[in-house]
CSV table of C-alpha atoms in Angstrom, one decimal:
chain,number,residue,atom,x,y,z
Y,16,UNK,CA,-9.8,-7.6,-23.7
Y,17,UNK,CA,-8.0,-4.2,-23.6
Y,18,UNK,CA,-11.3,-2.6,-23.1
Y,19,UNK,CA,-11.9,-4.8,-20.0
Y,20,UNK,CA,-8.4,-4.1,-18.8
Y,21,UNK,CA,-9.0,-0.4,-18.9
Y,22,UNK,CA,-12.4,-0.7,-17.3
Y,23,UNK,CA,-11.0,-2.1,-14.2
Y,24,UNK,CA,-7.4,-0.8,-14.1
Y,25,UNK,CA,-8.1,2.8,-14.9
Y,26,UNK,CA,-10.4,3.5,-12.0
Y,27,UNK,CA,-8.2,1.7,-9.7
Y,28,UNK,CA,-5.0,3.5,-10.8
Y,29,UNK,CA,-6.8,7.0,-10.7
Y,30,UNK,CA,-8.2,6.4,-7.3
Y,31,UNK,CA,-4.8,5.3,-6.0
Y,32,UNK,CA,-3.2,8.4,-7.6
Y,33,UNK,CA,-5.7,10.8,-6.0
Y,34,UNK,CA,-5.2,8.9,-2.8
Y,35,UNK,CA,-1.4,9.2,-3.1
Y,36,UNK,CA,-1.7,12.9,-3.9
Y,37,UNK,CA,-3.5,13.7,-0.7
Y,38,UNK,CA,-0.6,11.8,1.1
Y,39,UNK,CA,1.9,14.2,-0.5
Y,40,UNK,CA,-0.4,17.3,0.3
Y,41,UNK,CA,-0.6,15.9,3.9
Y,42,UNK,CA,3.2,15.9,4.0
Y,43,UNK,CA,3.3,19.5,2.7
Y,44,UNK,CA,0.8,20.6,5.3
Y,45,UNK,CA,2.8,18.8,8.0
Y,46,UNK,CA,6.0,20.2,6.9
Y,47,UNK,CA,4.7,23.9,6.4
Y,48,UNK,CA,2.3,23.8,9.4
Y,49,UNK,CA,4.1,21.9,12.1
Y,50,UNK,CA,7.8,21.7,11.0
Y,51,UNK,CA,10.6,19.5,9.9
Y,52,UNK,CA,10.7,17.4,13.1
Y,53,UNK,CA,7.0,16.5,12.5
Y,54,UNK,CA,8.0,15.0,9.1
Y,55,UNK,CA,10.4,12.8,10.7
Y,56,UNK,CA,7.8,11.8,13.4
Y,57,UNK,CA,5.3,10.8,10.7
Y,58,UNK,CA,7.9,8.8,9.0
Y,59,UNK,CA,8.6,6.9,12.1
Y,60,UNK,CA,5.0,5.8,12.1
Y,61,UNK,CA,5.1,4.9,8.5
Y,62,UNK,CA,6.0,1.2,9.1
Y,63,UNK,CA,3.0,0.7,11.3
Y,64,UNK,CA,0.6,2.5,8.9
Y,65,UNK,CA,2.0,0.2,6.1
Y,66,UNK,CA,1.4,-2.8,8.3
Y,67,UNK,CA,-2.2,-1.8,8.7
Y,68,UNK,CA,-2.5,-1.3,5.0
Y,69,UNK,CA,-1.0,-4.9,4.7
Y,70,UNK,CA,-3.6,-6.4,6.8
Y,71,UNK,CA,-6.4,-4.7,4.9
Y,72,UNK,CA,-4.9,-5.9,1.5
Y,73,UNK,CA,-4.5,-9.3,2.9
Y,74,UNK,CA,-8.3,-9.8,3.3
Y,75,UNK,CA,-9.0,-7.6,0.3
Y,76,UNK,CA,-6.7,-9.7,-2.2
Y,77,UNK,CA,-7.4,-13.0,-0.5
Y,78,UNK,CA,-11.1,-12.6,-0.2
Y,79,UNK,CA,-11.4,-10.8,-3.5
Y,80,UNK,CA,-9.5,-13.6,-5.3
Y,81,UNK,CA,-11.9,-16.2,-3.9
Y,82,UNK,CA,-15.0,-14.1,-4.5
Y,83,UNK,CA,-14.1,-13.4,-8.1
Y,84,UNK,CA,-13.0,-17.0,-8.7
Y,85,UNK,CA,-16.4,-18.3,-7.3
Y,86,UNK,CA,-18.4,-15.7,-9.4
Y,87,UNK,CA,-16.4,-16.9,-12.5
Y,88,UNK,CA,-17.7,-20.4,-11.7
Y,89,UNK,CA,-21.2,-19.1,-11.0
Y,90,UNK,CA,-20.9,-20.0,-7.4
Y,91,UNK,CA,-22.5,-16.7,-6.2
Y,92,UNK,CA,-23.5,-17.8,-2.6
Y,93,UNK,CA,-20.0,-19.2,-1.9
Y,94,UNK,CA,-18.5,-15.8,-2.9
Y,95,UNK,CA,-21.0,-13.8,-0.7
Y,96,UNK,CA,-20.2,-16.0,2.3
Y,97,UNK,CA,-16.5,-15.3,1.9
Y,98,UNK,CA,-17.2,-11.7,1.8
Y,99,UNK,CA,-19.2,-11.8,5.2
Y,100,UNK,CA,-16.6,-13.8,6.8
Y,101,UNK,CA,-13.9,-11.5,5.9
Y,102,UNK,CA,-15.8,-8.3,6.9
Y,103,UNK,CA,-16.7,-9.6,10.4
Y,104,UNK,CA,-13.2,-10.7,11.2
Y,105,UNK,CA,-11.8,-7.6,10.0
Y,106,UNK,CA,-14.1,-5.4,12.3
Y,107,UNK,CA,-12.9,-7.5,15.4
Y,108,UNK,CA,-9.2,-7.5,14.4
Y,109,UNK,CA,-9.1,-3.7,13.6
Y,110,UNK,CA,-10.8,-3.0,17.0
Y,111,UNK,CA,-8.0,-4.8,19.0
Y,112,UNK,CA,-5.3,-3.0,16.8
Y,113,UNK,CA,-6.9,0.4,17.5
Y,114,UNK,CA,-6.9,-0.3,21.3
Y,115,UNK,CA,-3.2,-1.4,21.3
Y,116,UNK,CA,-2.1,1.7,19.4
Y,117,UNK,CA,-4.0,4.0,21.7
Y,118,UNK,CA,-2.9,2.5,24.9
Y,119,UNK,CA,0.8,1.8,24.2
Y,120,UNK,CA,1.6,4.7,21.8
Y,121,UNK,CA,4.6,5.9,23.8
Y,122,UNK,CA,6.3,2.4,24.1
Y,123,UNK,CA,5.6,1.8,20.4
Y,124,UNK,CA,7.4,4.8,19.1
Y,125,UNK,CA,10.4,4.2,21.2
Y,126,UNK,CA,10.6,0.6,19.6
Y,127,UNK,CA,10.3,2.3,16.2
Y,128,UNK,CA,13.5,4.4,16.9
Y,129,UNK,CA,12.0,7.9,18.0
Y,130,UNK,CA,14.6,10.3,19.1
Y,131,UNK,CA,14.1,12.2,22.4
Y,132,UNK,CA,13.1,15.3,20.5
Y,133,UNK,CA,10.4,13.6,18.3
Y,134,UNK,CA,9.0,11.0,20.7
Y,135,UNK,CA,6.1,13.0,22.0
Y,136,UNK,CA,5.1,14.3,18.6
Y,137,UNK,CA,5.3,10.7,17.1
Y,138,UNK,CA,3.2,9.2,20.0
Y,139,UNK,CA,0.5,11.8,19.5
Y,140,UNK,CA,0.2,11.1,15.8
Y,141,UNK,CA,0.2,7.4,16.5
Y,142,UNK,CA,-2.5,7.7,19.1
Y,143,UNK,CA,-5.0,9.5,16.9
Y,144,UNK,CA,-4.0,7.7,13.8
Y,145,UNK,CA,-4.9,4.1,15.4
Y,146,UNK,CA,-8.1,5.7,17.0
Y,147,UNK,CA,-9.5,5.5,13.4
Y,148,UNK,CA,-8.0,2.1,12.7
Y,149,UNK,CA,-11.4,0.5,12.0
Y,150,UNK,CA,-12.4,2.8,9.1
Y,151,UNK,CA,-8.8,2.8,7.8
Y,152,UNK,CA,-8.7,-0.9,7.4
Y,153,UNK,CA,-12.4,-1.5,6.6
Y,154,UNK,CA,-12.3,1.3,4.0
Y,155,UNK,CA,-9.4,-0.3,2.1
Y,156,UNK,CA,-10.8,-3.8,2.2
Y,157,UNK,CA,-14.5,-2.7,1.2
Y,158,UNK,CA,-13.1,-0.8,-1.8
Y,159,UNK,CA,-11.4,-3.9,-3.1
Y,160,UNK,CA,-14.6,-6.1,-2.4
Y,161,UNK,CA,-16.9,-3.8,-4.5
Y,162,UNK,CA,-14.4,-3.7,-7.2
Y,163,UNK,CA,-14.5,-7.6,-7.3
Y,164,UNK,CA,-18.4,-7.2,-7.2
Y,165,UNK,CA,-18.2,-5.4,-10.5
Y,166,UNK,CA,-18.3,-1.7,-9.4
Y,167,UNK,CA,-14.9,-0.3,-10.0
Y,168,UNK,CA,-16.2,3.2,-10.6
Y,169,UNK,CA,-17.7,3.6,-7.2
Y,170,UNK,CA,-14.6,2.2,-5.7
Y,171,UNK,CA,-12.7,5.0,-7.4
Y,172,UNK,CA,-15.3,7.6,-6.4
Y,173,UNK,CA,-15.2,6.6,-2.8
Y,174,UNK,CA,-11.3,6.9,-2.7
Y,175,UNK,CA,-11.3,10.3,-4.4
Y,176,UNK,CA,-14.0,11.8,-2.2
Y,177,UNK,CA,-12.2,10.3,1.0
Y,178,UNK,CA,-8.8,11.9,-0.3
Y,179,UNK,CA,-10.5,15.3,-1.0
Y,180,UNK,CA,-12.0,15.3,2.5
Y,181,UNK,CA,-8.6,14.5,4.0
Y,182,UNK,CA,-6.9,17.4,2.2
Y,183,UNK,CA,-9.7,19.9,3.1
Y,184,UNK,CA,-9.7,18.9,6.9
Y,185,UNK,CA,-5.8,18.8,6.9
Y,186,UNK,CA,-5.8,22.5,6.0
Y,187,UNK,CA,-8.5,23.3,8.5
Y,188,UNK,CA,-7.2,21.3,11.4
Y,189,UNK,CA,-3.5,22.2,11.0
Y,190,UNK,CA,-3.6,25.9,9.8
Y,191,UNK,CA,-7.0,27.2,11.1
Y,192,UNK,CA,-7.5,25.1,14.3
Y,193,UNK,CA,-3.7,24.9,15.0
Y,194,UNK,CA,-4.1,21.3,16.1
Y,195,UNK,CA,-0.7,20.4,14.8
Y,196,UNK,CA,0.3,16.8,14.0
Y,197,UNK,CA,-2.9,15.3,15.6
Y,198,UNK,CA,-5.0,17.3,13.2
Y,199,UNK,CA,-3.2,15.5,10.3
Y,200,UNK,CA,-4.0,12.1,11.9
Y,201,UNK,CA,-7.8,13.0,12.5
Y,202,UNK,CA,-8.2,14.3,9.0
Y,203,UNK,CA,-6.9,10.9,7.6
Y,204,UNK,CA,-9.4,9.1,9.8
Y,205,UNK,CA,-12.3,11.3,8.9
Y,206,UNK,CA,-11.3,11.0,5.3
Y,207,UNK,CA,-11.6,7.2,5.5
Y,208,UNK,CA,-15.0,7.5,7.1
Y,209,UNK,CA,-16.2,9.4,4.0
Y,210,UNK,CA,-14.9,6.6,1.9
Y,211,UNK,CA,-16.8,3.9,3.8
Y,212,UNK,CA,-20.0,6.2,3.6
Y,213,UNK,CA,-19.8,6.3,-0.2
Y,214,UNK,CA,-19.0,2.5,-0.5
Y,215,UNK,CA,-22.1,1.7,1.4
Y,216,UNK,CA,-24.2,2.9,-1.4
Y,217,UNK,CA,-23.1,-0.2,-3.3
Y,218,UNK,CA,-24.8,-2.4,-0.7
Y,219,UNK,CA,-27.9,0.0,0.1
Y,220,UNK,CA,-28.7,0.1,-3.6
Y,221,UNK,CA,-27.9,-3.6,-4.3
Y,222,UNK,CA,-25.5,-2.8,-7.1
Y,223,UNK,CA,-23.9,-6.4,-7.0
Y,224,UNK,CA,-24.2,-9.8,-5.3
Y,225,UNK,CA,-22.4,-8.9,-2.1
Y,226,UNK,CA,-24.5,-8.1,1.0
Y,227,UNK,CA,-24.1,-7.8,4.8
Y,228,UNK,CA,-25.4,-10.4,7.1
Y,229,UNK,CA,-24.1,-11.7,10.5
Y,230,UNK,CA,-22.4,-14.9,10.3
Y,231,UNK,CA,-20.7,-17.4,12.6
Y,232,UNK,CA,-16.9,-17.2,12.0
Y,233,UNK,CA,-15.7,-20.2,10.1
Y,234,UNK,CA,-12.0,-20.5,10.7
Y,235,UNK,CA,-11.7,-22.9,7.8
Y,236,UNK,CA,-12.9,-20.2,5.3
Y,237,UNK,CA,-10.7,-17.6,7.0
Y,238,UNK,CA,-7.8,-19.7,6.8
Y,239,UNK,CA,-8.3,-20.1,3.0
Y,240,UNK,CA,-8.4,-16.5,2.1
Y,241,UNK,CA,-5.8,-15.5,4.6
Y,242,UNK,CA,-3.5,-18.0,2.8
Y,243,UNK,CA,-4.1,-16.5,-0.5
Y,244,UNK,CA,-3.9,-12.9,0.8
Y,245,UNK,CA,-1.0,-13.4,3.1
Y,246,UNK,CA,1.6,-12.4,0.6
Y,247,UNK,CA,0.0,-9.0,0.3
Y,248,UNK,CA,0.4,-8.5,4.0
Y,249,UNK,CA,3.8,-10.0,3.8
Y,250,UNK,CA,4.7,-7.6,1.0
Y,251,UNK,CA,3.5,-4.5,3.1
Y,252,UNK,CA,5.2,-5.9,6.3
Y,253,UNK,CA,8.4,-6.5,4.4
Y,254,UNK,CA,8.1,-3.0,2.8
Y,255,UNK,CA,7.7,-1.6,6.4
Y,256,UNK,CA,10.7,-3.5,7.4
Y,257,UNK,CA,12.6,-1.8,4.5
Y,258,UNK,CA,11.5,1.7,5.9
Y,259,UNK,CA,12.3,0.6,9.4
Y,260,UNK,CA,15.8,-0.6,8.5
Y,261,UNK,CA,16.5,2.6,6.6
Y,262,UNK,CA,15.2,4.8,9.5
Y,263,UNK,CA,17.7,3.0,11.8
Y,264,UNK,CA,20.6,3.5,9.5
Y,265,UNK,CA,19.5,7.0,8.6
Y,266,UNK,CA,19.4,8.2,12.2
Y,267,UNK,CA,22.9,7.0,12.8
Y,268,UNK,CA,24.4,8.5,9.5
Y,269,UNK,CA,22.2,11.6,8.7
Y,270,UNK,CA,20.4,12.2,12.2
Y,271,UNK,CA,17.1,14.0,12.2
Y,272,UNK,CA,18.0,15.9,9.0
Y,273,UNK,CA,18.5,12.6,7.2
Y,274,UNK,CA,15.2,11.2,8.7
Y,275,UNK,CA,13.3,14.4,7.5
Y,276,UNK,CA,14.8,14.0,4.0
Y,277,UNK,CA,13.7,10.3,3.8
Y,278,UNK,CA,10.3,11.3,4.9
Y,279,UNK,CA,9.9,13.6,2.0
Y,280,UNK,CA,11.2,10.8,-0.4
Y,281,UNK,CA,8.5,8.5,1.2
Y,282,UNK,CA,5.8,11.1,0.7
Y,283,UNK,CA,6.6,11.4,-3.0
Y,284,UNK,CA,7.4,7.6,-3.8
Y,285,UNK,CA,4.1,6.7,-2.0
Y,286,UNK,CA,2.5,8.3,-5.1
Y,287,UNK,CA,4.2,5.8,-7.5
Y,288,UNK,CA,3.9,2.8,-5.2
Y,289,UNK,CA,0.2,3.5,-4.7
Y,290,UNK,CA,-0.3,3.8,-8.5
Y,291,UNK,CA,1.6,0.5,-9.1
Y,292,UNK,CA,-0.4,-1.1,-6.4
Y,293,UNK,CA,-3.7,0.2,-7.9
Y,294,UNK,CA,-2.6,-1.2,-11.2
Y,295,UNK,CA,-2.1,-4.7,-9.7
Y,296,UNK,CA,-5.3,-4.6,-7.6
Y,297,UNK,CA,-7.2,-3.3,-10.7
Y,298,UNK,CA,-6.4,-6.4,-12.8
Y,299,UNK,CA,-6.7,-8.8,-10.0
Y,300,UNK,CA,-10.5,-9.5,-10.3
Y,301,UNK,CA,-10.0,-10.0,-14.1
Y,302,UNK,CA,-7.2,-12.6,-13.5
Y,303,UNK,CA,-9.1,-14.5,-10.7
Y,304,UNK,CA,-12.4,-14.4,-12.8
Y,305,UNK,CA,-10.7,-15.9,-15.8
Y,306,UNK,CA,-9.0,-18.5,-13.5
Y,307,UNK,CA,-12.6,-19.7,-12.5
Y,308,UNK,CA,-13.7,-19.5,-16.1
Y,309,UNK,CA,-10.5,-21.6,-17.2
Y,310,UNK,CA,-9.0,-19.0,-19.6
Y,311,UNK,CA,-5.3,-19.1,-19.1
Y,312,UNK,CA,-4.5,-17.2,-22.3
Y,313,UNK,CA,-6.6,-14.2,-21.0
Y,314,UNK,CA,-4.8,-14.4,-17.6
Y,315,UNK,CA,-1.4,-14.2,-19.1
Y,316,UNK,CA,-2.3,-11.4,-21.5
Y,317,UNK,CA,-3.5,-9.2,-18.6
Y,318,UNK,CA,-0.4,-10.0,-16.8
Y,319,UNK,CA,1.7,-8.7,-19.8
Y,320,UNK,CA,-0.5,-5.6,-20.0
Y,321,UNK,CA,0.1,-4.9,-16.4
Y,322,UNK,CA,3.9,-5.1,-16.8
Y,323,UNK,CA,4.0,-2.8,-19.9
Y,324,UNK,CA,1.6,-0.3,-18.2
Y,325,UNK,CA,3.9,-0.4,-15.1
Y,326,UNK,CA,6.9,0.6,-17.1
Y,327,UNK,CA,5.3,3.4,-18.9
Y,328,UNK,CA,3.9,4.8,-15.5
Y,329,UNK,CA,7.4,4.6,-14.0
Y,330,UNK,CA,9.0,6.3,-16.7
Y,331,UNK,CA,6.6,9.1,-16.6
Y,332,UNK,CA,7.2,9.6,-12.8
Y,333,UNK,CA,11.0,9.4,-13.0
Y,334,UNK,CA,11.0,12.1,-15.8
Y,335,UNK,CA,8.7,14.4,-13.7
Y,336,UNK,CA,10.9,13.9,-10.5
Y,337,UNK,CA,14.0,14.3,-12.4
Y,338,UNK,CA,13.0,17.6,-14.0
Y,339,UNK,CA,10.8,19.2,-11.2
Y,340,UNK,CA,12.0,17.2,-8.1
Y,341,UNK,CA,13.8,20.1,-6.6
Y,342,UNK,CA,11.0,22.5,-6.8
Y,343,UNK,CA,8.5,19.8,-5.5
Y,344,UNK,CA,10.7,19.1,-2.5
Y,345,UNK,CA,10.8,22.7,-1.6
Y,346,UNK,CA,7.1,22.6,-0.8
Y,347,UNK,CA,7.9,20.3,2.0
Y,348,UNK,CA,11.0,22.2,3.5
Y,349,UNK,CA,13.1,25.1,3.1
Y,350,UNK,CA,16.2,23.5,4.7
Y,351,UNK,CA,18.9,23.5,2.1
Y,352,UNK,CA,20.5,20.2,3.4
Y,353,UNK,CA,17.2,18.4,3.6
Y,354,UNK,CA,16.3,19.5,0.1
Y,355,UNK,CA,19.8,18.4,-1.4
Y,356,UNK,CA,19.7,15.1,0.5
Y,357,UNK,CA,16.0,14.4,-0.6
Y,358,UNK,CA,16.6,15.2,-4.2
Y,359,UNK,CA,19.6,13.0,-4.5
Y,360,UNK,CA,17.8,10.0,-2.8
Y,361,UNK,CA,14.7,10.4,-4.7
Y,362,UNK,CA,16.5,10.1,-8.2
Y,363,UNK,CA,18.3,7.1,-7.1
Y,364,UNK,CA,15.3,5.3,-5.6
Y,365,UNK,CA,12.9,6.1,-8.5
Y,366,UNK,CA,15.1,3.7,-10.6
Y,367,UNK,CA,14.4,1.0,-8.1
Y,368,UNK,CA,10.6,1.5,-8.7
Y,369,UNK,CA,11.0,0.3,-12.3
Y,370,UNK,CA,11.7,-3.1,-10.7
Y,371,UNK,CA,9.3,-2.8,-7.9
Y,372,UNK,CA,6.4,-2.4,-10.4
Y,373,UNK,CA,7.3,-5.7,-12.0
Y,374,UNK,CA,7.9,-7.6,-8.7
Y,375,UNK,CA,4.7,-6.1,-7.3
Y,376,UNK,CA,2.7,-7.2,-10.3
Y,377,UNK,CA,4.1,-10.6,-10.2
Y,378,UNK,CA,3.4,-10.9,-6.5
Y,379,UNK,CA,-0.3,-10.0,-6.9
Y,380,UNK,CA,-0.5,-12.2,-10.1
Y,381,UNK,CA,0.5,-15.3,-8.1
Y,382,UNK,CA,-2.1,-14.6,-5.4
Y,383,UNK,CA,-4.9,-13.9,-8.0
Y,384,UNK,CA,-4.2,-17.6,-9.4
Y,385,UNK,CA,-4.2,-19.1,-5.9
Y,386,UNK,CA,-0.4,-19.7,-5.6
Y,387,UNK,CA,0.5,-17.7,-2.5
Y,388,UNK,CA,3.7,-19.7,-1.9
Y,389,UNK,CA,5.4,-18.2,-4.9
Y,390,UNK,CA,4.3,-14.7,-3.8
Y,391,UNK,CA,5.7,-15.3,-0.3
Y,392,UNK,CA,9.0,-16.4,-1.6
Y,393,UNK,CA,9.3,-13.2,-3.8
Y,394,UNK,CA,8.5,-11.1,-0.6
Y,395,UNK,CA,11.2,-12.9,1.4
Y,396,UNK,CA,13.7,-12.3,-1.3
Y,397,UNK,CA,13.0,-8.7,-1.5
Y,398,UNK,CA,13.0,-7.6,2.0
Y,399,UNK,CA,14.4,-10.2,4.2
Y,400,UNK,CA,17.0,-12.1,2.1
Y,401,UNK,CA,18.6,-9.3,0.1
Y,402,UNK,CA,17.8,-5.9,1.4
Y,403,UNK,CA,19.0,-6.0,4.9
Y,404,UNK,CA,22.5,-7.3,4.1
Y,405,UNK,CA,23.0,-5.1,1.0
Y,406,UNK,CA,21.7,-2.1,3.0
Y,407,UNK,CA,24.1,-2.4,5.9
Y,408,UNK,CA,27.1,-3.1,3.6
Y,409,UNK,CA,26.5,-0.3,1.2
Y,410,UNK,CA,25.7,2.2,3.8
Y,411,UNK,CA,29.0,1.5,5.6
Y,412,UNK,CA,31.0,2.0,2.4
Y,413,UNK,CA,28.8,4.6,0.5
Y,414,UNK,CA,27.2,6.4,3.4
Y,415,UNK,CA,23.6,7.9,2.6
Y,416,UNK,CA,23.9,7.0,-1.1
Y,417,UNK,CA,24.4,3.4,-0.2
Y,418,UNK,CA,21.0,3.3,1.6
Y,419,UNK,CA,19.4,4.4,-1.6
Y,420,UNK,CA,21.2,2.3,-4.0
Y,421,UNK,CA,20.5,-0.9,-1.7
Y,422,UNK,CA,17.0,-0.9,-2.8
Y,423,UNK,CA,17.8,-1.0,-6.5
Y,424,UNK,CA,20.1,-3.9,-6.1
Y,425,UNK,CA,17.6,-5.8,-3.8
Y,426,UNK,CA,14.8,-5.4,-6.3
Y,427,UNK,CA,17.1,-6.4,-9.2
Y,428,UNK,CA,18.2,-9.6,-7.5
Y,429,UNK,CA,14.6,-10.3,-6.7
Y,430,UNK,CA,13.6,-10.0,-10.2
Y,431,UNK,CA,16.3,-12.1,-11.6
Y,432,UNK,CA,15.7,-14.9,-9.0
Y,433,UNK,CA,12.0,-14.9,-9.3
Y,434,UNK,CA,12.3,-15.2,-13.1
Y,435,UNK,CA,14.7,-18.0,-12.8
Y,436,UNK,CA,12.8,-20.2,-10.3
Y,437,UNK,CA,9.1,-19.3,-11.3
Y,438,UNK,CA,7.6,-19.4,-14.6
Y,439,UNK,CA,4.3,-17.4,-15.3
Y,440,UNK,CA,3.1,-19.6,-18.1
Y,441,UNK,CA,3.7,-22.9,-16.5
Y,442,UNK,CA,2.2,-21.6,-13.2
Y,443,UNK,CA,-0.9,-20.3,-14.9
Y,444,UNK,CA,-1.8,-23.5,-16.7
Y,445,UNK,CA,-1.2,-25.5,-13.6
Y,446,UNK,CA,-3.5,-23.3,-11.7
Y,447,UNK,CA,-6.3,-23.7,-14.3
Y,448,UNK,CA,-5.8,-27.5,-14.3
Y,449,UNK,CA,-6.3,-27.5,-10.5
Y,450,UNK,CA,-9.7,-25.9,-10.7
């Protein structure tokens, strides 16, 4: 069982780790090559990019859960049909999202809270970023689908090659071509094109069951996997709401300096968040497959392995940031006030990620067993019920430190409430009985 766990989880975690490293390098290049104001501009767009990621994961997890569950019951054709429906719908949806982002970039950044100084820069980044909306969203979804089709190594390779391409092009576009912030956005889009190109070998070489074929959209099927995958979208949307709320409060309390510091924190914590997400995504096919095979003990064991692994990863990340955090932050900016603010906030927020890892694993687990309602409730508690209230109260009394601490309290309350209202063992056995 542990061998299967590592077979699926390790490539997923490694891919997400490499992917998150290129996000950090991207931030360093933006900070050094364009300036502190550019860091703030990119951070303003973060809620939107997280939302796009959420759309991709909604289809990836929802479709992936149904695909693996059908494969576990030896219903291959049904699983393939779900993949084709998800892929076609994503192509159409991402096209319209790209169109909206390109046409209405200026208006969108104002809504997101751009100051007068950074509005033009943020709009430029958004326009070029959304220009590549189709490969960004499709690349994430296809990566998950081939993992569910038994090819986690290729999923890992595609992500790594895409990330390396992004880093290389970042350097070329920002420092050599002097394209500024638009160069960073274009590099990200081209990196995703490389990811998709590698993934296509899975289908060209017929490495699994999944294949492309035009289908007539069946909104009954789409509704089914959207229902299961919605908590993933909701989780990312609520996470983007956290960033949005913090941005609004930070602009009022810390100004553009506070926003730049928070941007650095987000670049670094993206590393641990993506790793935790890779952990949850990696184990999802195993849980869904065993649901189809009616093996509840294996499902619960995989969940426990995920939680333990999450704690170990978080402790390692916390220790590295505590010891080397100041030096790492200096790669992004030489502004002493930004460095001080970012280091203080990073060490506080990292404590919250011990809890984020558990809440995230639990959210994905309930999706994997076809119980999206429990996942939705967890997301609501995290970001709609608890965080906004705690954020605005603590920021009023504790200033910027109150902003960082609010995330810890919100995640802790969510963990306690979800543990009280939902029982993993009972939910697992009920899910198996319903198959």
